[in-house]
mmCIF file of C-alpha atoms in Angstrom:
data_model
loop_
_atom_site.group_PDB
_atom_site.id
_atom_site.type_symbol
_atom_site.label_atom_id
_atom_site.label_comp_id
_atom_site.label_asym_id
_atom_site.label_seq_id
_atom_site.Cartn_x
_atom_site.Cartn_y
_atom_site.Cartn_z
ATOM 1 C CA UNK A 1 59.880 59.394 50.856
ATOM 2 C CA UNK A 2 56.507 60.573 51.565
ATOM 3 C CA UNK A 3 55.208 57.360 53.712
ATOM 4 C CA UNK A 4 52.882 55.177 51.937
ATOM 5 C CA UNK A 5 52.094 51.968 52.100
ATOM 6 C CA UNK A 6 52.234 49.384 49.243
ATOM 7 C CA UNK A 7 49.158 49.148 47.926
ATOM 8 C CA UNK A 8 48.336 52.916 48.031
ATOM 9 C CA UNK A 9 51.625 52.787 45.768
ATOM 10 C CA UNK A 10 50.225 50.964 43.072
ATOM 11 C CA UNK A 11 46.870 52.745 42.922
ATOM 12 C CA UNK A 12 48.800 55.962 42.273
ATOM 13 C CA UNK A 13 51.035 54.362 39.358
ATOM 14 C CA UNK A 14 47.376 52.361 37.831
ATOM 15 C CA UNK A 15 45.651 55.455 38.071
ATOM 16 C CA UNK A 16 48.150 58.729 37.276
ATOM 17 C CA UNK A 17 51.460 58.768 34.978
ATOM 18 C CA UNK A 18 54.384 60.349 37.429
ATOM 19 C CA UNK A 19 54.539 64.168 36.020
ATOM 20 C CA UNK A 20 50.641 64.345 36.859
ATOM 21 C CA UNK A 21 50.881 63.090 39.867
ATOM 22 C CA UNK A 22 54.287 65.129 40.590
ATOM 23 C CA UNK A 23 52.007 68.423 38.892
ATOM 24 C CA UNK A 24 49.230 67.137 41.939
ATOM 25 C CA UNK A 25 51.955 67.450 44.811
ATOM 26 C CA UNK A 26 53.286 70.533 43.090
ATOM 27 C CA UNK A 27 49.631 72.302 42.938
ATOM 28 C CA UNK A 28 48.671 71.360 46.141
ATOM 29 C CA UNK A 29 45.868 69.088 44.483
ATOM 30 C CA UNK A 30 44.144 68.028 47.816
ATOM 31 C CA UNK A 31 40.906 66.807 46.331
ATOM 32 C CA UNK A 32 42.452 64.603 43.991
ATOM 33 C CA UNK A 33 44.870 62.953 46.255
ATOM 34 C CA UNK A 34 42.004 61.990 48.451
ATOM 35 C CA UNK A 35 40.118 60.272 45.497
ATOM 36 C CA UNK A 36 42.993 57.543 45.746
ATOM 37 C CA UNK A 37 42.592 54.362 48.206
ATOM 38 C CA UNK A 38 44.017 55.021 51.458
ATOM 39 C CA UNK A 39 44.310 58.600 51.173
ATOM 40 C CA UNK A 40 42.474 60.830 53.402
ATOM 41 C CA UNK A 41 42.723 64.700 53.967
ATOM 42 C CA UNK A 42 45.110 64.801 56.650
ATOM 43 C CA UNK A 43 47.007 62.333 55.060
ATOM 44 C CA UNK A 44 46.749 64.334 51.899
ATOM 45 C CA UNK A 45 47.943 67.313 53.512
ATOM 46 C CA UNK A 46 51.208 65.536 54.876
ATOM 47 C CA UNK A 47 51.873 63.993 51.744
ATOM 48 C CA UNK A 48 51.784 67.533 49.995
ATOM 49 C CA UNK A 49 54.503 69.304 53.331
ATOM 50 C CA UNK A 50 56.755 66.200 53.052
ATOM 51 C CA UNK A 51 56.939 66.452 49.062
ATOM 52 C CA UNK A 52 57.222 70.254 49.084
ATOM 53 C CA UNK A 53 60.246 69.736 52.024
ATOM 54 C CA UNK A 54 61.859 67.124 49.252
ATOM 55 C CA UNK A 55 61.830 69.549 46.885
ATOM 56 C CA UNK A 56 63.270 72.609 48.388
ATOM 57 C CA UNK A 57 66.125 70.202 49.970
ATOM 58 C CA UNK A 58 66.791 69.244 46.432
ATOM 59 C CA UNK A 59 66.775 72.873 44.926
ATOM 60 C CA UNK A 60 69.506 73.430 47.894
ATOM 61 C CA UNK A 61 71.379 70.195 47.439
ATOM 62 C CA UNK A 62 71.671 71.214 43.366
ATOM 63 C CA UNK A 63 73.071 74.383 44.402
ATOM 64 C CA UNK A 64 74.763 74.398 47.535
ATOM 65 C CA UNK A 65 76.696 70.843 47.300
ATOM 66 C CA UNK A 66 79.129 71.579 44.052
ATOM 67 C CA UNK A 67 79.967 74.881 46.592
ATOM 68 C CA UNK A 68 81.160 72.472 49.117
ATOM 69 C CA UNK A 69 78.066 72.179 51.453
ATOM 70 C CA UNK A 70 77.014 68.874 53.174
ATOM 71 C CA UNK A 71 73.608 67.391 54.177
ATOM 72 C CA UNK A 72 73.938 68.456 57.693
ATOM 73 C CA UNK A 73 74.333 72.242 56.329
ATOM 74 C CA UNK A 74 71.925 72.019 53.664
ATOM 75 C CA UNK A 75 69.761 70.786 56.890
ATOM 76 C CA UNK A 76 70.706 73.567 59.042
ATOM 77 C CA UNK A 77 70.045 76.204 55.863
ATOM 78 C CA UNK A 78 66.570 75.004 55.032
ATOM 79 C CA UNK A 79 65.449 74.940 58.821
ATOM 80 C CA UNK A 80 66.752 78.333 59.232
ATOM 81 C CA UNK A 81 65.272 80.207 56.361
ATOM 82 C CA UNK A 82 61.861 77.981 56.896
ATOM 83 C CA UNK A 83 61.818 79.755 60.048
ATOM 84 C CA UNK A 84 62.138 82.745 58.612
ATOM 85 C CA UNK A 85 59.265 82.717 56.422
ATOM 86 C CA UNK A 86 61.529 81.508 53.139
ATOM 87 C CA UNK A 87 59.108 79.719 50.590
ATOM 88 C CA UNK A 88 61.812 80.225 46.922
ATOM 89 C CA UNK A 89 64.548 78.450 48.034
ATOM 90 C CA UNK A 90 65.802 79.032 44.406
ATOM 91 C CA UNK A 91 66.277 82.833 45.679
ATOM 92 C CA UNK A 92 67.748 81.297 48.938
ATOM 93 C CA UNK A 93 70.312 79.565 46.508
ATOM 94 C CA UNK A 94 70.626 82.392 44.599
ATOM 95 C CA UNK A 95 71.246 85.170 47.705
ATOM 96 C CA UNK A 96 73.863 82.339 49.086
ATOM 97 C CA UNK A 97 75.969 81.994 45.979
ATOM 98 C CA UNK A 98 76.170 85.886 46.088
ATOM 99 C CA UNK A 99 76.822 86.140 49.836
ATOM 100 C CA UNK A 100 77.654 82.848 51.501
ATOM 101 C CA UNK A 101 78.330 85.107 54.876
ATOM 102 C CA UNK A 102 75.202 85.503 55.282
ATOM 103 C CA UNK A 103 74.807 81.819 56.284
ATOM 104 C CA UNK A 104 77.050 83.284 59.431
ATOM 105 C CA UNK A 105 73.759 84.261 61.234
ATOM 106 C CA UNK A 106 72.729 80.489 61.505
ATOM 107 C CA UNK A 107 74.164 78.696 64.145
ATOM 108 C CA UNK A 108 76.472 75.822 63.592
ATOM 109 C CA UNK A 109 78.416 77.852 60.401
ATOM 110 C CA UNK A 110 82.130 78.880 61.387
ATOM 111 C CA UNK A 111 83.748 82.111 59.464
ATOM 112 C CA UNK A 112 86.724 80.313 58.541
ATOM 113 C CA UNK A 113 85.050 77.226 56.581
ATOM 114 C CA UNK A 114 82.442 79.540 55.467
ATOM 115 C CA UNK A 115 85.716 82.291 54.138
ATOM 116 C CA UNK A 116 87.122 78.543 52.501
ATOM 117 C CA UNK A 117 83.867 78.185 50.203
ATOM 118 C CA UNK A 118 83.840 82.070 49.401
ATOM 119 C CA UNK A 119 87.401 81.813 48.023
ATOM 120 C CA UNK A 120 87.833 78.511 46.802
ATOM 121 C CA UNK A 121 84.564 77.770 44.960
ATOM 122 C CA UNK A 122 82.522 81.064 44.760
ATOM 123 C CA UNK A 123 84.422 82.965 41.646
ATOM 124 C CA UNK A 124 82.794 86.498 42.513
ATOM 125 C CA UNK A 125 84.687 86.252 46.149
ATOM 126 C CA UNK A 126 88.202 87.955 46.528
ATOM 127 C CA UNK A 127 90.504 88.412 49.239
ATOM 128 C CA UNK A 128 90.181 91.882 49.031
ATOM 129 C CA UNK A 129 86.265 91.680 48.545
ATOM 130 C CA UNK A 130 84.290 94.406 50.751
ATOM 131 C CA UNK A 131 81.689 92.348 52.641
ATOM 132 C CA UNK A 132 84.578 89.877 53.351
ATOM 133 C CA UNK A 133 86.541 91.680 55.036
ATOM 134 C CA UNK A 134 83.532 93.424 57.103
ATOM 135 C CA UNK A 135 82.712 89.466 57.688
ATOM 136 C CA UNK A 136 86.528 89.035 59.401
ATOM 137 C CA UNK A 137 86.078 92.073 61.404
ATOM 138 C CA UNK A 138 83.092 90.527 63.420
ATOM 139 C CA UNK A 139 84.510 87.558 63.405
ATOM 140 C CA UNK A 140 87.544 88.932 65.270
ATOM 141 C CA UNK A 141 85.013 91.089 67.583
ATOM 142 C CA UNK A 142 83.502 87.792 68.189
ATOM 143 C CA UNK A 143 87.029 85.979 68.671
ATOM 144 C CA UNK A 144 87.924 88.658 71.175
ATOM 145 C CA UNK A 145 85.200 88.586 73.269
ATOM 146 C CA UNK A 146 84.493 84.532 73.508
ATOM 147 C CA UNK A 147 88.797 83.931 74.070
ATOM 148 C CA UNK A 148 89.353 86.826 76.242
ATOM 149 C CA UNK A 149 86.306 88.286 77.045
ATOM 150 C CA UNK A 150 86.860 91.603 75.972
ATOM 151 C CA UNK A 151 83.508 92.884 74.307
ATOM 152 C CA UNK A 152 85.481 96.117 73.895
ATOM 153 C CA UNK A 153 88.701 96.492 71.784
ATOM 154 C CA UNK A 154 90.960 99.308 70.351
ATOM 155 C CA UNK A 155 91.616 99.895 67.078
ATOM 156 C CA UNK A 156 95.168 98.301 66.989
ATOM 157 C CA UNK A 157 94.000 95.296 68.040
ATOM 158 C CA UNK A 158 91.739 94.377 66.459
ATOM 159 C CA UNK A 159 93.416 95.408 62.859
ATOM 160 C CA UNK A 160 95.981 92.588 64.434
ATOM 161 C CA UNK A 161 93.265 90.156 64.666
ATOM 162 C CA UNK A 162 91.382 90.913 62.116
ATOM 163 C CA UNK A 163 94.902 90.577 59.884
ATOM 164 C CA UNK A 164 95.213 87.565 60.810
ATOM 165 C CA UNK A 165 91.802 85.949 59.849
ATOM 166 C CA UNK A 166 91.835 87.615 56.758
ATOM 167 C CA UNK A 167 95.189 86.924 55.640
ATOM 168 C CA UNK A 168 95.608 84.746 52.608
ATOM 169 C CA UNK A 169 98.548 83.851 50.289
ATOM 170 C CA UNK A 170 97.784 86.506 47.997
ATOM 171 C CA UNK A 171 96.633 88.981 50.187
ATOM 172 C CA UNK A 172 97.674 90.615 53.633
ATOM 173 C CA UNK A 173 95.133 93.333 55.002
ATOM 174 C CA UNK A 174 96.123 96.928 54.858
ATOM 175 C CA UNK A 175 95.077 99.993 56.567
ATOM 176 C CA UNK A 176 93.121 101.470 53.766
ATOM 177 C CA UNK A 177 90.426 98.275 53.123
ATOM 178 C CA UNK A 178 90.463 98.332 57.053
ATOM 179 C CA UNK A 179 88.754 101.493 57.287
ATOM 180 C CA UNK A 180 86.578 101.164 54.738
ATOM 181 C CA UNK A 181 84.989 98.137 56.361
ATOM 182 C CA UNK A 182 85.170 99.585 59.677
ATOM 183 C CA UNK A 183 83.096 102.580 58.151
ATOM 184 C CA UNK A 184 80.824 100.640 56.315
ATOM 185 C CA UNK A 185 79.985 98.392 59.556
ATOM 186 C CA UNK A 186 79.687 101.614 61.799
ATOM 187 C CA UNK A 187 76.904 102.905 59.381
ATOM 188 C CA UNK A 188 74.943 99.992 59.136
ATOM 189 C CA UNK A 189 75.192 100.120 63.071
ATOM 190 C CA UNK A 190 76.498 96.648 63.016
ATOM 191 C CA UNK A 191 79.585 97.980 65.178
ATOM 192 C CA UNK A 192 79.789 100.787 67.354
ATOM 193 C CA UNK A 193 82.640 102.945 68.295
ATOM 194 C CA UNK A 194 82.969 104.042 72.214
ATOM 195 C CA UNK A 195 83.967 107.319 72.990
ATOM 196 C CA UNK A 196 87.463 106.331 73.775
ATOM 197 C CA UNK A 197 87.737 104.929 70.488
ATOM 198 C CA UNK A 198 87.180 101.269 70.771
ATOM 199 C CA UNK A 199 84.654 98.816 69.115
ATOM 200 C CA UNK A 200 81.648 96.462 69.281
ATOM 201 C CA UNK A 201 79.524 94.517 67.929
ATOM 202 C CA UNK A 202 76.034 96.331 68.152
ATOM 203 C CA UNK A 203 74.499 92.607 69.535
ATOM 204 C CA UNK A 204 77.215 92.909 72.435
ATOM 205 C CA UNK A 205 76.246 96.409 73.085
ATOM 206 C CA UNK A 206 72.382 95.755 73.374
ATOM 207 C CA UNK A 207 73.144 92.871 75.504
ATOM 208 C CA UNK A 208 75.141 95.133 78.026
ATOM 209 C CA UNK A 209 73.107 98.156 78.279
ATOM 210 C CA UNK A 210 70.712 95.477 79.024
ATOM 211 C CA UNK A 211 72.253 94.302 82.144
ATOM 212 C CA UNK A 212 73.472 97.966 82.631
ATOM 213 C CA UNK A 213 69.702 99.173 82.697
ATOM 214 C CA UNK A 214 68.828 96.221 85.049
ATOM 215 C CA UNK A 215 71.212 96.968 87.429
ATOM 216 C CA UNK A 216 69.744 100.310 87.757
ATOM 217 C CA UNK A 217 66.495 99.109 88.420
ATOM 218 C CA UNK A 218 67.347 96.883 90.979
ATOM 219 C CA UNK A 219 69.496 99.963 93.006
ATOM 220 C CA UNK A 220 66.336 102.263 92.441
ATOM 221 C CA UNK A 221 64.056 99.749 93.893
ATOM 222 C CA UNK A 222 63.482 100.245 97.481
ATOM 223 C CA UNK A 223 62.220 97.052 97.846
ATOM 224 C CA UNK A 224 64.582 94.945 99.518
ATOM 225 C CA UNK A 225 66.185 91.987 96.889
ATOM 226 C CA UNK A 226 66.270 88.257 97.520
ATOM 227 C CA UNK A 227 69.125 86.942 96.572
ATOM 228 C CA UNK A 228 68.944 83.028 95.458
ATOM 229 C CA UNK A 229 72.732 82.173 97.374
ATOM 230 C CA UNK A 230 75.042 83.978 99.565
ATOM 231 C CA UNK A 231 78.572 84.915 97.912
ATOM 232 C CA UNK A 232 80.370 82.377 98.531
ATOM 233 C CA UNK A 233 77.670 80.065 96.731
ATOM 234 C CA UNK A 234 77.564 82.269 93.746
ATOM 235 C CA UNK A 235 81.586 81.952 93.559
ATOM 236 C CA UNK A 236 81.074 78.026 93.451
ATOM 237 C CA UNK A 237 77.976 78.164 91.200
ATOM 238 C CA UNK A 238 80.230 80.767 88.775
ATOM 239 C CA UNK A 239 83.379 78.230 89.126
ATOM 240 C CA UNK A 240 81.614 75.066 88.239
ATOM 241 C CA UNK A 241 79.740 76.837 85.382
ATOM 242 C CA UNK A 242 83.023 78.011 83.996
ATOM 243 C CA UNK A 243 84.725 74.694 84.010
ATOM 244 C CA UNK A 244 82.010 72.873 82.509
#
């Protein structure tokens, strides 16, 4: 696992017994693992990222696979949060048991397998469960927008789509848990409410008032535009993108 050759091998098991050297990777021992034959300082170094890497896949793997998660997630999970500055992957563990939609910010994770662990193998996760229901209510945002294309929709909608991701055999979504999501999501500004009364998600809305406020820019400018194609080239260039 951490790339050595043979007969650096044996040196370690003549010279240590395993917990000391496992206490040396765990301690970040660099001056000691360069007193061993065929271990330098850089190689030191790489020997103490890979071993660390081992062990907060394993602290994953021990926690996450019973829930139903694979290697390729546990992959995905450990990459994200690494990224993210994440060194107690116990906590990670921990946070995920408690909340496994949070692991819908990473791409690659789908709401309905993600809903399937929640309910089947996470006891503290209900049908009726707050943040679950917020959960389906994105999702069907989401669902809305990359089906249809609507980044917008009105309330009776999406309580129709939203009923049916979140419907179970126990449980069918009312009105009253509706709302209380709804209001919960509008005051962590994670969906917005138009003035006519519709929704979206606050990452659709920042991405339109985007292009809204470029737009404007470019019709203020009085310097004349370039365009890269003519019309009927962007109607090709638009057609082919679509079908692929």
């Amino acid at each position: 696992m951490l790339g050595l050759k043979k007969a650096t091998i044996e040196s370690i098991i003549s010279k240590y017994k395993y917990e000391d050297f496992v206490e040396m990777l765990n301690e970040h021992f660099l001056e000691e693992l360069t007193l061993i034959k065929g271990i330098g300082r850089k190689t030191a170094l790489k020997i103490v990222e890979k071993y660390k890497t081992y062990r907060e896949m394993r602290i994953l793997s021990e926690n996450l696979s019973p829930l139903g998660f694979n290697i390729n997630d546990i992959n995905r999970i450990h990459q994200y949060f690494k990224e993210e500055g994440e060194e107690d992957f116990e906590n990670v563990s921990f946070k995920i048991t408690l909340n496994p939609y949070i692991l819908l910010k990473i791409p690659g994770f789908d709401f309905h397998r993600i809903d399937e662990i929640a309910l089947n193998n996470i006891g503290q996760i209900k049908s009726d469960t707050p943040v679950r229901i917020e959960e389906g209510i994105k999702h069907s945002l989401k669902e809305a927008a990359y089906s249809k294309g609507d980044t917008v929709v009105d309330y009776k909608t999406l309580f129709r789509i939203s009923s049916l991701n979140l419907e179970t055999s126990e449980y069918i979504l009312n009105r009253e848990d509706f709302e209380d999501a709804l209001l919960s999501l509008k005051k962590t500004n994670s969906v917005m409410e138009t003035e006519d009364g519709k929704f979206i998600l606050n990452e659709f809305m920042q991405e339109e008032l985007e292009i809204y406020n470029r737009v404007l820019e470019l019709l203020k400018s009085k310097q004349e535009i370039e365009f890269l194609m003519d019309g009927e080239e962007a109607e090709r260039a638009i057609s082919e993108f679509q079908n692929e």
